[in-house]
Coordinates of C-alpha atoms in Angstrom, one line a residue:
M1 CA 36.9 32.3 -39.2
T2 CA 33.2 31.7 -38.1
E3 CA 32.6 27.6 -37.5
L4 CA 31.6 25.7 -39.3
L5 CA 29.5 22.4 -39.4
T6 CA 28.8 19.5 -41.7
P7 CA 26.3 17.4 -41.1
W8 CA 28.7 14.8 -40.8
G9 CA 30.6 16.8 -38.6
A10 CA 28.1 17.2 -36.6
D11 CA 27.5 14.5 -36.2
L12 CA 30.9 12.5 -35.2
D13 CA 31.7 10.6 -32.3
P14 CA 35.4 10.6 -31.3
D15 CA 35.4 7.0 -30.9
H16 CA 34.6 5.7 -34.2
V17 CA 36.6 8.6 -37.1
L18 CA 37.1 7.3 -40.7
T19 CA 37.4 3.4 -39.3
E20 CA 36.8 1.6 -42.3
Y21 CA 39.0 -0.7 -43.6
P22 CA 41.9 3.1 -45.3
R23 CA 43.1 0.8 -48.6
P24 CA 40.5 -0.7 -51.0
Q25 CA 42.5 -1.8 -53.3
L26 CA 45.3 -4.0 -50.9
V27 CA 43.1 -5.0 -48.5
R28 CA 44.0 -7.1 -45.3
D29 CA 42.2 -9.4 -42.8
S30 CA 44.7 -7.0 -39.8
Y31 CA 43.2 -3.7 -39.1
L32 CA 44.1 -1.9 -36.6
N33 CA 43.1 2.1 -36.7
L34 CA 44.3 4.8 -34.4
N35 CA 41.9 7.7 -34.9
G36 CA 41.0 9.3 -32.0
H37 CA 42.4 10.9 -29.4
W38 CA 45.8 11.5 -29.0
D39 CA 47.9 13.9 -26.8
Y40 CA 48.9 16.6 -28.8
A41 CA 51.6 19.9 -27.8
I42 CA 52.8 22.2 -29.7
T43 CA 56.4 23.9 -28.3
D44 CA 59.3 26.1 -30.4
G45 CA 62.1 24.9 -32.4
G46 CA 62.9 21.6 -34.1
I47 CA 62.9 17.6 -33.4
A48 CA 66.0 17.4 -32.4
D49 CA 64.8 19.9 -29.3
G50 CA 63.1 16.6 -27.5
E51 CA 59.5 15.4 -27.2
P52 CA 58.2 17.9 -24.7
T53 CA 57.8 16.8 -20.5
A54 CA 54.2 18.1 -20.8
Y55 CA 51.0 17.9 -23.4
D56 CA 48.9 20.4 -23.2
G57 CA 45.8 18.4 -24.2
V58 CA 44.2 16.3 -26.9
I59 CA 43.9 16.3 -30.3
L60 CA 40.9 13.9 -32.8
V61 CA 43.6 12.3 -34.9
P62 CA 42.8 12.1 -38.2
F63 CA 42.2 16.3 -37.8
S64 CA 44.8 18.8 -37.5
P65 CA 45.8 21.3 -35.2
E66 CA 43.8 23.9 -36.8
T67 CA 40.3 22.4 -37.5
P68 CA 37.4 22.4 -35.6
L69 CA 37.1 18.9 -36.1
S70 CA 40.8 18.8 -33.9
G71 CA 39.2 20.3 -30.7
V72 CA 42.4 22.7 -30.4
G73 CA 42.1 25.4 -33.5
R74 CA 45.9 26.3 -33.1
Q75 CA 48.0 27.2 -35.9
L76 CA 51.7 25.4 -36.3
G77 CA 54.0 28.5 -36.7
P78 CA 57.0 27.8 -39.4
D79 CA 59.5 27.7 -36.2
Q80 CA 58.0 25.2 -34.1
T81 CA 56.8 21.2 -34.4
L82 CA 54.0 19.6 -33.2
W83 CA 54.0 16.3 -31.1
Y84 CA 52.2 13.5 -31.0
R85 CA 51.5 10.7 -28.7
R86 CA 49.4 7.8 -27.5
T87 CA 49.2 4.2 -26.1
L88 CA 50.0 1.0 -28.7
R89 CA 48.5 -2.1 -27.4
L90 CA 48.4 -3.7 -30.6
P91 CA 44.6 -6.8 -29.4
D92 CA 44.7 -10.7 -28.6
G93 CA 46.0 -12.3 -31.8
F94 CA 46.7 -9.0 -33.7
R95 CA 50.6 -10.7 -34.6
T96 CA 50.1 -14.9 -35.2
G97 CA 52.9 -15.7 -35.7
P98 CA 56.8 -14.7 -34.0
A99 CA 57.7 -14.0 -37.6
T100 CA 55.5 -11.5 -38.9
R101 CA 56.5 -8.6 -38.6
V102 CA 53.3 -5.3 -37.3
L103 CA 53.5 -2.3 -39.8
L104 CA 52.2 0.7 -38.4
H105 CA 50.6 3.7 -41.8
F106 CA 50.2 7.7 -42.2
G107 CA 48.0 7.9 -44.6
A108 CA 49.4 11.7 -44.9
V109 CA 50.9 14.2 -42.7
D110 CA 52.1 17.6 -43.8
Q111 CA 54.5 18.2 -44.8
I112 CA 58.2 16.4 -42.4
C113 CA 57.9 14.2 -40.0
E114 CA 59.8 11.4 -37.3
V115 CA 57.9 8.9 -35.1
F116 CA 59.2 7.1 -31.8
L117 CA 57.8 3.8 -30.5
N118 CA 59.1 4.2 -27.0
G119 CA 61.2 6.7 -27.4
V120 CA 63.2 4.4 -31.0
A121 CA 63.3 6.1 -33.7
V122 CA 61.4 3.9 -36.3
G123 CA 60.8 6.0 -39.1
A124 CA 60.2 9.7 -40.7
H125 CA 58.5 11.0 -43.1
V126 CA 59.4 14.4 -46.3
G127 CA 56.1 15.7 -47.7
G128 CA 52.6 15.8 -46.7
Y129 CA 50.7 14.3 -48.5
L130 CA 51.7 11.0 -49.5
P131 CA 50.8 7.4 -47.0
F132 CA 53.5 5.6 -46.0
H133 CA 54.3 3.4 -43.0
C134 CA 57.2 2.0 -40.3
D135 CA 58.1 -1.3 -39.2
V136 CA 57.9 -1.4 -36.4
T137 CA 58.2 -4.5 -34.5
D138 CA 61.1 -4.9 -33.0
A139 CA 60.3 -1.5 -31.3
L140 CA 57.8 -3.1 -29.7
T141 CA 57.5 -4.6 -26.0
D142 CA 54.5 -7.2 -24.6
G143 CA 52.8 -3.8 -23.1
D144 CA 51.6 -0.9 -23.6
D145 CA 54.1 0.8 -25.8
T146 CA 54.6 4.4 -25.9
L147 CA 54.0 6.1 -29.7
V148 CA 55.4 9.3 -30.6
V149 CA 55.1 11.9 -34.6
A150 CA 57.2 14.7 -34.4
V151 CA 55.6 17.6 -37.8
R152 CA 57.4 20.2 -38.8
D153 CA 55.5 22.2 -40.9
S154 CA 57.3 24.7 -43.4
T155 CA 53.7 26.4 -45.3
D156 CA 54.8 28.4 -47.6
T157 CA 58.0 30.0 -45.8
G158 CA 60.0 27.0 -48.1
H159 CA 60.0 24.6 -51.0
H160 CA 57.3 21.9 -49.6
S161 CA 54.6 21.0 -52.2
R162 CA 51.4 23.6 -49.9
G163 CA 48.8 23.4 -52.1
K164 CA 46.8 26.1 -51.7
Q165 CA 47.6 26.5 -47.9
R166 CA 49.1 30.1 -46.9
T167 CA 51.3 31.8 -43.7
R168 CA 48.7 34.3 -45.0
R169 CA 45.5 33.6 -46.2
G170 CA 42.2 35.0 -48.4
G171 CA 41.1 34.9 -52.2
I172 CA 42.4 31.7 -53.3
W173 CA 44.5 31.0 -50.4
Y174 CA 42.9 28.4 -47.3
S175 CA 44.5 29.0 -44.2
P176 CA 47.2 26.7 -43.5
Q177 CA 47.2 23.4 -42.2
S178 CA 49.0 21.1 -40.5
G179 CA 50.3 17.0 -38.7
I180 CA 48.2 14.1 -39.5
W181 CA 45.0 14.1 -41.4
Q182 CA 44.7 11.0 -42.8
T183 CA 43.7 7.4 -40.8
V184 CA 46.6 6.7 -38.7
W185 CA 46.8 2.2 -38.3
A186 CA 48.3 -1.5 -38.5
E187 CA 48.7 -4.2 -39.8
C188 CA 50.1 -7.8 -39.0
V189 CA 51.7 -8.7 -42.0
P190 CA 53.8 -12.4 -42.7
Q191 CA 58.0 -11.6 -43.3
T192 CA 56.9 -11.9 -46.8
H193 CA 54.9 -10.6 -48.4
V194 CA 52.5 -8.3 -51.1
R195 CA 54.1 -5.1 -50.7
R196 CA 52.4 -2.8 -53.5
L197 CA 49.9 -5.0 -56.9
T198 CA 50.3 -3.4 -60.3
L199 CA 47.1 -4.0 -62.6
T200 CA 46.5 -3.2 -65.2
P201 CA 43.7 -3.5 -68.2
R202 CA 44.7 -4.8 -71.3
L203 CA 41.1 -4.2 -73.3
D204 CA 43.4 -5.4 -77.0
S205 CA 44.3 -8.9 -75.2
D206 CA 41.5 -9.5 -72.8
C207 CA 42.9 -10.1 -69.4
V208 CA 43.9 -7.9 -66.9
E209 CA 47.9 -7.8 -66.3
I210 CA 49.3 -8.1 -62.8
T211 CA 52.4 -8.2 -61.1
V212 CA 53.7 -9.2 -57.4
H213 CA 55.9 -7.2 -56.0
T214 CA 57.5 -8.6 -52.7
D215 CA 60.7 -9.6 -52.3
A216 CA 63.3 -11.5 -55.4
D217 CA 63.6 -14.6 -53.4
A218 CA 60.2 -15.1 -52.6
P219 CA 57.6 -17.5 -53.9
H220 CA 55.0 -17.6 -56.9
A221 CA 51.8 -16.7 -56.1
T222 CA 48.3 -17.4 -57.2
V223 CA 46.9 -14.2 -58.4
R224 CA 42.9 -14.4 -58.9
V225 CA 39.9 -12.9 -61.1
L226 CA 36.7 -12.3 -59.9
D227 CA 32.8 -11.3 -61.1
G228 CA 31.3 -12.1 -58.1
D229 CA 32.2 -16.0 -56.8
T230 CA 32.8 -16.4 -60.4
V231 CA 36.4 -17.2 -60.7
L232 CA 36.9 -15.5 -65.0
G233 CA 41.0 -16.6 -65.0
T234 CA 43.8 -18.0 -62.9
A235 CA 47.3 -17.7 -62.6
T236 CA 50.9 -17.4 -60.9
A237 CA 53.4 -14.7 -60.7
A238 CA 57.5 -14.4 -60.4
P239 CA 57.9 -11.9 -57.8
N240 CA 58.1 -8.9 -59.1
R241 CA 57.5 -9.5 -62.5
P242 CA 53.8 -9.2 -65.2
V243 CA 51.3 -11.7 -65.8
C244 CA 48.4 -11.6 -67.9
V245 CA 45.0 -12.9 -66.4
P246 CA 42.3 -13.9 -68.7
V247 CA 39.7 -11.8 -69.0
P248 CA 37.7 -12.9 -71.4
D249 CA 34.3 -10.8 -72.1
A250 CA 34.5 -8.2 -70.2
R251 CA 32.3 -5.6 -69.0
R252 CA 34.1 -1.8 -70.1
W253 CA 33.8 0.1 -67.5
S254 CA 32.8 3.6 -68.2
P255 CA 30.7 6.1 -66.0
D256 CA 27.6 4.6 -67.7
D257 CA 28.7 1.4 -66.5
P258 CA 31.3 0.9 -63.3
Q259 CA 31.9 -2.6 -63.3
L260 CA 34.9 -3.8 -61.8
Y261 CA 36.6 -6.9 -61.6
D262 CA 38.1 -8.6 -57.6
V263 CA 41.2 -10.2 -57.5
T264 CA 43.0 -11.9 -55.1
V265 CA 46.2 -13.2 -54.5
T266 CA 48.1 -15.1 -52.3
L267 CA 51.6 -15.5 -51.5
G268 CA 52.8 -18.0 -49.7
D269 CA 51.4 -17.0 -45.5
D270 CA 49.6 -14.2 -47.2
A271 CA 46.5 -12.9 -48.7
V272 CA 44.9 -9.7 -50.4
R273 CA 42.2 -8.5 -51.9
S274 CA 41.7 -6.0 -54.7
Y275 CA 40.1 -4.7 -57.8
V276 CA 40.3 -3.5 -61.3
G277 CA 38.2 -1.8 -63.4
M278 CA 38.6 -3.2 -67.9
R279 CA 38.7 0.3 -69.0
S280 CA 41.2 2.7 -71.2
F281 CA 42.3 5.8 -72.1
G282 CA 43.7 8.1 -75.3
V283 CA 42.8 10.0 -77.4
G284 CA 42.0 9.7 -81.3
P285 CA 40.8 11.4 -83.6
G286 CA 36.7 11.6 -83.8
P287 CA 35.0 11.5 -87.0
D288 CA 35.4 14.4 -88.4
G289 CA 38.7 14.3 -87.1
T290 CA 38.9 16.7 -84.7
P291 CA 41.5 15.5 -81.9
R292 CA 38.7 14.2 -79.6
L293 CA 39.1 12.1 -75.4
L294 CA 39.3 9.2 -76.0
L295 CA 37.5 6.2 -73.9
N296 CA 37.1 2.7 -74.4
G297 CA 38.5 3.7 -78.3
E298 CA 36.0 5.8 -78.3
P299 CA 35.3 9.8 -77.9
Y300 CA 34.3 10.7 -75.0
F301 CA 33.7 14.1 -73.6
H302 CA 34.5 14.7 -70.0
A303 CA 31.9 17.2 -68.1
G304 CA 34.0 18.3 -65.1
I305 CA 33.4 20.0 -61.6
L306 CA 36.4 22.0 -59.9
D307 CA 36.5 19.3 -56.3
Q308 CA 39.5 20.9 -54.2
G309 CA 38.3 18.9 -51.9
Y310 CA 37.3 21.3 -48.1
W311 CA 36.1 21.1 -45.6
S312 CA 34.2 23.8 -43.3
D313 CA 35.4 21.4 -40.3
G314 CA 38.0 18.9 -41.3
W315 CA 39.3 20.9 -43.3
Y316 CA 41.5 18.2 -46.0
T317 CA 39.6 16.0 -44.6
A318 CA 36.4 14.8 -44.7
P319 CA 34.8 13.6 -41.4
S320 CA 32.8 10.6 -42.6
D321 CA 33.3 8.5 -44.9
E322 CA 29.5 9.4 -45.9
A323 CA 31.0 12.4 -46.3
M324 CA 33.1 11.6 -49.4
I325 CA 30.1 9.9 -51.2
H326 CA 27.6 12.3 -51.1
D327 CA 30.3 14.9 -53.4
I328 CA 30.5 12.0 -55.2
A329 CA 26.9 10.8 -55.6
T330 CA 26.4 14.5 -55.9
M331 CA 27.7 16.1 -58.5
K332 CA 27.2 13.2 -60.4
R333 CA 23.3 12.9 -60.1
L334 CA 23.8 16.7 -61.4
G335 CA 25.0 15.6 -64.1
F336 CA 28.5 15.8 -64.3
T337 CA 31.2 13.3 -66.0
M338 CA 34.4 13.7 -64.1
L339 CA 36.0 16.0 -60.9
R340 CA 38.8 17.6 -61.6
K341 CA 40.4 16.7 -58.0
H342 CA 42.3 20.0 -57.6
I343 CA 46.6 20.3 -55.4
K344 CA 45.0 18.0 -53.7
I345 CA 46.0 14.1 -53.5
E346 CA 42.7 12.2 -51.7
P347 CA 41.9 9.6 -49.2
A348 CA 42.6 6.5 -51.0
R349 CA 38.7 5.7 -50.4
W350 CA 37.6 8.4 -52.1
Y351 CA 39.7 7.2 -55.4
Y352 CA 38.0 3.6 -54.9
H353 CA 34.0 5.2 -54.3
C354 CA 35.2 7.5 -57.4
D355 CA 35.8 3.8 -59.2
R356 CA 32.9 2.0 -57.7
L357 CA 29.9 5.0 -57.9
G358 CA 31.3 5.3 -61.8
I359 CA 32.9 9.4 -62.0
L360 CA 35.6 10.1 -64.1
V361 CA 38.9 11.9 -62.4
W362 CA 41.7 13.9 -64.2
Q363 CA 44.2 14.3 -61.2
D364 CA 46.7 17.4 -60.5
M365 CA 49.7 17.1 -58.3
V366 CA 51.0 19.3 -55.6
N367 CA 52.4 22.4 -55.9
G368 CA 55.0 24.2 -54.1
G369 CA 58.3 26.2 -54.6
G370 CA 59.5 30.0 -53.2
R371 CA 57.1 32.4 -52.7
Y372 CA 54.8 32.5 -56.4
R373 CA 55.2 36.9 -58.2
P374 CA 52.0 38.3 -59.0
L375 CA 53.1 38.8 -62.3
V376 CA 53.8 35.1 -63.1
V377 CA 50.7 33.7 -61.4
T378 CA 47.5 36.3 -61.7
A379 CA 48.6 38.2 -64.6
P380 CA 48.6 36.0 -67.1
A381 CA 43.7 35.8 -65.9
V382 CA 42.8 38.9 -67.8
T383 CA 46.3 39.2 -70.1
P384 CA 48.2 36.3 -72.7
L385 CA 51.2 37.3 -71.0
R386 CA 53.3 33.3 -71.2
L387 CA 56.3 32.5 -70.5
S388 CA 59.5 30.1 -70.4
D389 CA 60.1 27.7 -67.9
R390 CA 62.3 27.1 -68.0
H391 CA 62.9 30.2 -65.9
H392 CA 63.2 28.1 -62.7
S393 CA 63.3 32.1 -60.2
W394 CA 60.7 33.7 -62.3
F395 CA 58.1 30.2 -60.8
G396 CA 59.5 30.0 -57.1
R397 CA 61.3 27.6 -58.7
A398 CA 64.9 28.5 -58.1
A399 CA 66.3 25.7 -55.5
A400 CA 67.1 22.7 -57.2
E401 CA 66.6 20.8 -54.3
G402 CA 62.5 21.4 -54.4
R403 CA 62.5 21.1 -58.2
E404 CA 63.7 17.7 -58.0
Q405 CA 61.5 16.8 -53.8
F406 CA 58.5 18.1 -56.3
R407 CA 60.1 15.5 -59.3
V408 CA 60.3 12.6 -56.2
E409 CA 57.0 13.6 -55.8
L410 CA 55.4 13.3 -58.7
R411 CA 56.8 9.3 -59.7
E412 CA 55.5 8.5 -55.7
T413 CA 51.7 9.5 -57.1
I414 CA 51.0 8.1 -60.5
E415 CA 52.7 4.9 -57.9
H416 CA 50.0 5.6 -55.2
L417 CA 47.7 6.1 -57.9
R418 CA 47.9 3.6 -60.7
N419 CA 45.8 1.5 -59.6
V420 CA 42.8 3.8 -59.5
V421 CA 40.4 2.5 -62.6
S422 CA 38.7 6.7 -63.0
I423 CA 41.9 8.1 -62.7
A424 CA 41.5 9.0 -66.9
V425 CA 44.4 12.5 -66.8
W426 CA 47.9 13.6 -65.1
V427 CA 47.8 17.0 -64.7
P428 CA 51.6 18.7 -63.1
F429 CA 51.1 21.9 -63.2
N430 CA 48.2 24.8 -62.4
E431 CA 48.5 28.6 -63.9
G432 CA 52.6 28.4 -63.1
W433 CA 52.0 27.6 -59.4
G434 CA 55.6 26.5 -58.6
Q435 CA 55.8 25.4 -62.5
F436 CA 58.9 23.8 -64.0
D437 CA 60.3 22.5 -67.3
A438 CA 57.4 21.1 -68.3
A439 CA 57.2 19.7 -71.3
R440 CA 60.3 17.8 -69.7
I441 CA 58.0 15.9 -66.6
A442 CA 55.0 15.8 -69.1
A443 CA 57.0 13.4 -70.7
E444 CA 58.9 11.7 -67.5
V445 CA 54.8 11.3 -66.9
A446 CA 54.5 9.8 -70.3
A447 CA 57.2 7.6 -69.9
L448 CA 55.8 5.9 -66.0
D449 CA 52.4 5.9 -66.7
P450 CA 51.0 5.2 -70.9
T451 CA 48.1 3.8 -70.0
R452 CA 46.8 7.6 -69.2
T453 CA 47.1 10.9 -70.7
V454 CA 49.1 14.6 -69.1
D455 CA 47.3 18.5 -68.6
H456 CA 51.2 19.7 -68.5
A457 CA 50.8 22.8 -67.8
S458 CA 46.8 23.5 -66.8
G459 CA 45.7 27.5 -67.6
W460 CA 48.5 30.0 -68.6
H461 CA 51.9 29.1 -69.3
D462 CA 51.0 26.9 -72.4
Q463 CA 54.9 25.2 -73.4
G464 CA 53.1 23.3 -75.8
A465 CA 53.8 19.8 -74.3
G466 CA 51.1 17.5 -73.8
D467 CA 48.1 15.5 -75.2
L468 CA 46.2 19.2 -74.3
R469 CA 46.1 22.0 -75.2
S470 CA 44.5 23.6 -71.8
L471 CA 42.5 27.1 -71.1
H472 CA 41.3 28.8 -67.7
I473 CA 38.8 31.5 -69.1
Y474 CA 37.3 33.5 -66.5
F475 CA 37.1 37.1 -67.0
R476 CA 36.1 37.1 -70.9
P477 CA 33.8 34.9 -73.2
F478 CA 35.1 32.0 -74.4
R479 CA 35.9 31.2 -77.8
V480 CA 37.1 28.3 -79.8
P481 CA 40.4 29.4 -80.2
R482 CA 42.8 28.5 -84.0
R483 CA 44.1 25.4 -84.6
G484 CA 46.6 26.3 -86.2
R485 CA 49.4 23.2 -86.4
D486 CA 48.5 22.5 -82.5
R487 CA 46.9 18.9 -83.1
R488 CA 46.3 18.4 -78.5
V489 CA 43.3 17.7 -78.0
L490 CA 41.2 20.9 -76.5
V491 CA 40.5 21.4 -72.9
L492 CA 39.0 24.4 -71.2
S493 CA 40.4 22.6 -67.7
E494 CA 39.1 26.1 -65.4
Y495 CA 36.3 28.6 -66.5
G496 CA 33.0 29.5 -64.5
G497 CA 33.9 30.3 -61.1
Y498 CA 30.3 31.6 -60.2
S499 CA 29.9 33.3 -56.5
L500 CA 26.7 33.6 -54.1
P501 CA 27.4 33.9 -50.5
V502 CA 24.6 32.2 -49.0
A503 CA 23.7 33.5 -45.6
G504 CA 25.1 31.7 -42.7
H505 CA 26.8 28.8 -44.5
T506 CA 30.0 30.7 -45.0
T507 CA 33.0 31.2 -42.9
T508 CA 33.9 34.7 -43.3
E509 CA 32.8 38.2 -44.4
R510 CA 34.5 38.3 -47.8
E511 CA 33.1 37.2 -50.6
F512 CA 35.5 36.3 -53.0
G513 CA 34.2 35.3 -57.2
Y514 CA 34.6 35.6 -61.0
K515 CA 31.3 37.1 -61.1
R516 CA 28.5 38.1 -57.8
F517 CA 25.1 37.2 -57.3
A518 CA 22.6 38.4 -55.5
D519 CA 20.1 35.6 -55.2
A520 CA 19.0 31.7 -56.1
E521 CA 17.5 32.9 -59.9
A522 CA 20.1 35.3 -61.5
F523 CA 22.8 32.9 -60.9
G524 CA 21.1 29.8 -61.8
A525 CA 20.0 32.1 -65.5
A526 CA 23.1 32.9 -65.3
F527 CA 24.5 29.2 -65.3
R528 CA 22.8 28.6 -67.9
R529 CA 23.1 30.2 -70.4
L530 CA 26.8 30.7 -69.8
H531 CA 26.3 26.8 -71.2
A532 CA 24.1 28.2 -74.1
E533 CA 25.7 30.3 -75.1
Q534 CA 29.5 29.5 -75.0
I535 CA 29.5 26.1 -73.9
A536 CA 27.5 23.8 -75.4
P537 CA 28.5 24.6 -79.0
A538 CA 32.0 24.8 -78.4
I539 CA 32.2 20.9 -78.5
A540 CA 30.9 20.6 -82.0
R541 CA 34.1 22.8 -83.1
G542 CA 36.4 21.3 -81.0
L543 CA 35.7 21.4 -77.3
S544 CA 36.6 18.3 -75.6
A545 CA 36.3 18.9 -71.9
T546 CA 35.1 21.0 -69.6
V547 CA 36.2 21.9 -66.1
Y548 CA 33.4 24.3 -64.1
T549 CA 35.0 26.2 -60.7
Q550 CA 33.7 24.5 -58.4
L551 CA 32.1 21.9 -56.5
S552 CA 32.1 24.1 -52.8
D553 CA 32.9 27.2 -51.9
V554 CA 35.8 27.0 -50.0
E555 CA 36.9 29.9 -47.0
D556 CA 36.2 33.3 -48.7
E557 CA 35.7 31.9 -52.0
V558 CA 31.6 31.0 -52.7
N559 CA 31.7 30.2 -56.2
G560 CA 30.7 26.6 -55.5
L561 CA 27.7 25.4 -56.4
L562 CA 27.4 23.4 -52.6
T563 CA 28.2 25.3 -49.8
Y564 CA 31.4 25.0 -47.4
D565 CA 29.4 23.2 -45.3
R566 CA 27.2 21.2 -47.4
R567 CA 24.1 21.7 -46.9
V568 CA 22.6 23.7 -49.9
L569 CA 22.9 23.1 -53.1
K570 CA 22.9 26.8 -55.1
V571 CA 21.1 26.0 -58.1
P572 CA 18.2 23.2 -58.7
E573 CA 19.3 19.8 -60.0
D574 CA 17.1 19.7 -63.0
L575 CA 18.5 22.7 -64.5
V576 CA 22.8 22.0 -63.3
R577 CA 21.1 18.1 -65.3
E578 CA 19.6 19.3 -68.3
V579 CA 22.9 22.1 -68.3
N580 CA 24.8 18.9 -68.4
G581 CA 22.5 16.8 -70.8
Q582 CA 24.4 18.8 -73.9
L583 CA 27.5 18.9 -73.5
R584 CA 27.6 15.7 -75.1
L585 CA 29.6 14.7 -77.9

């Protein structure tokens, strides 16, 4: 593929890579960023074969070795091990006392890894999309320590979650990548400290319910909710038990008014900062009785766009915080009110920017399983084929271990992102990719998080569950289907996908899209006509959300509104704003 840099990748300073504090909803003053140049090696065989005696070169963390920004440009094979090594030296004063602990955090490592400090195993993790940490205190010395991370990645040769990565890329399936792809950092914490927070707005009670998760024998914590310097409410929280903190006359968070309130928690010697937005999601009847999505108790149309979060130079990893902000702010400026985060879990800062800028998020889970059958994942695009997902082998889910791993990661994803203000909808499965028992999974999601709605099977194989009747329409005109006894909310969760390659802004010679155009004028006219003739008229007949495909080009897919390098918007801004202005209730 042709190397293609974004503006932020072109200006990247390797000594200052993604240096912003990576966890905005649990902030401490202690922070040591470990991004930058590490040694790397790729070896044949497994982790048990041991660390290599010599390394191959340097890699820029947190970019996967396959990506241009990593400086490596090598693909990790399923039978190989990727090794990282660097010296770790804590700054003077980083450890504030003999009883404190040092935690080493990884935003995400794809897929399976083990972590060693001075030859001592200090942690391991399975799953390429979720954060984890290791307590490295007991392995530290008073001088230079050697940190080693070993990674294995089966991509699509195993059952682990892999998203849209495929060993043989092409079309809607993208180049595989591996290893560390989110920020690595360390912090110092007291022996007894806040492990996580649960923040649940309770609009009907004018309060936010806060749970401070910590040791069972920890002292009570003091929690406060503030608007700037004004304390709105305070309470004393017992360990691991919810307490309601008053937030009187709170402004309701919405894309039109993304008001956030600060939260502070003091627990013994530990102090953390967070934030919350006072909002609620749900489903209910509109004025005419049609089932609608609700925001703060009122019907609200979700005008969305599919956001895969791929970058031409960092692939999964945005080259900078400003790059992430650019995508979110641009889509909001174009009139979109929602981003469907497609088959990927972003760094926590991405969700923070959605919260503060004000845009709704539909969060997909990351698919896995065995090889997918074209009859199951492709044929339904052009035929009415709908299968029962209790036949696990049809959907690449014959392995019980893989199904259980998905359920573990589903629970961890919900817990990890529970406090994100902007997430309105959970999407467990997409177009049959590793789908199984979706009705049961939807019920599990609803039980884990009753504050949001569930799109149990986006696209093809509807099992009649969840809150949404979720359609993908690409190869035929969209028509509102007969509702019958189905009282779920009707959403068009993928459509469009019009393609237009822009010379000098593509990475491959291939062109994938659902309808091709030769120039920007024809593309824009078709975009306007699609919405005027098919989408906008359907809203009065029950359509409650749309997800246009897609935000940016990705490899062969040149069906983005933006080019892969984010340098060209293919359609005039005022045209897109005009179209999105029609997508309202």
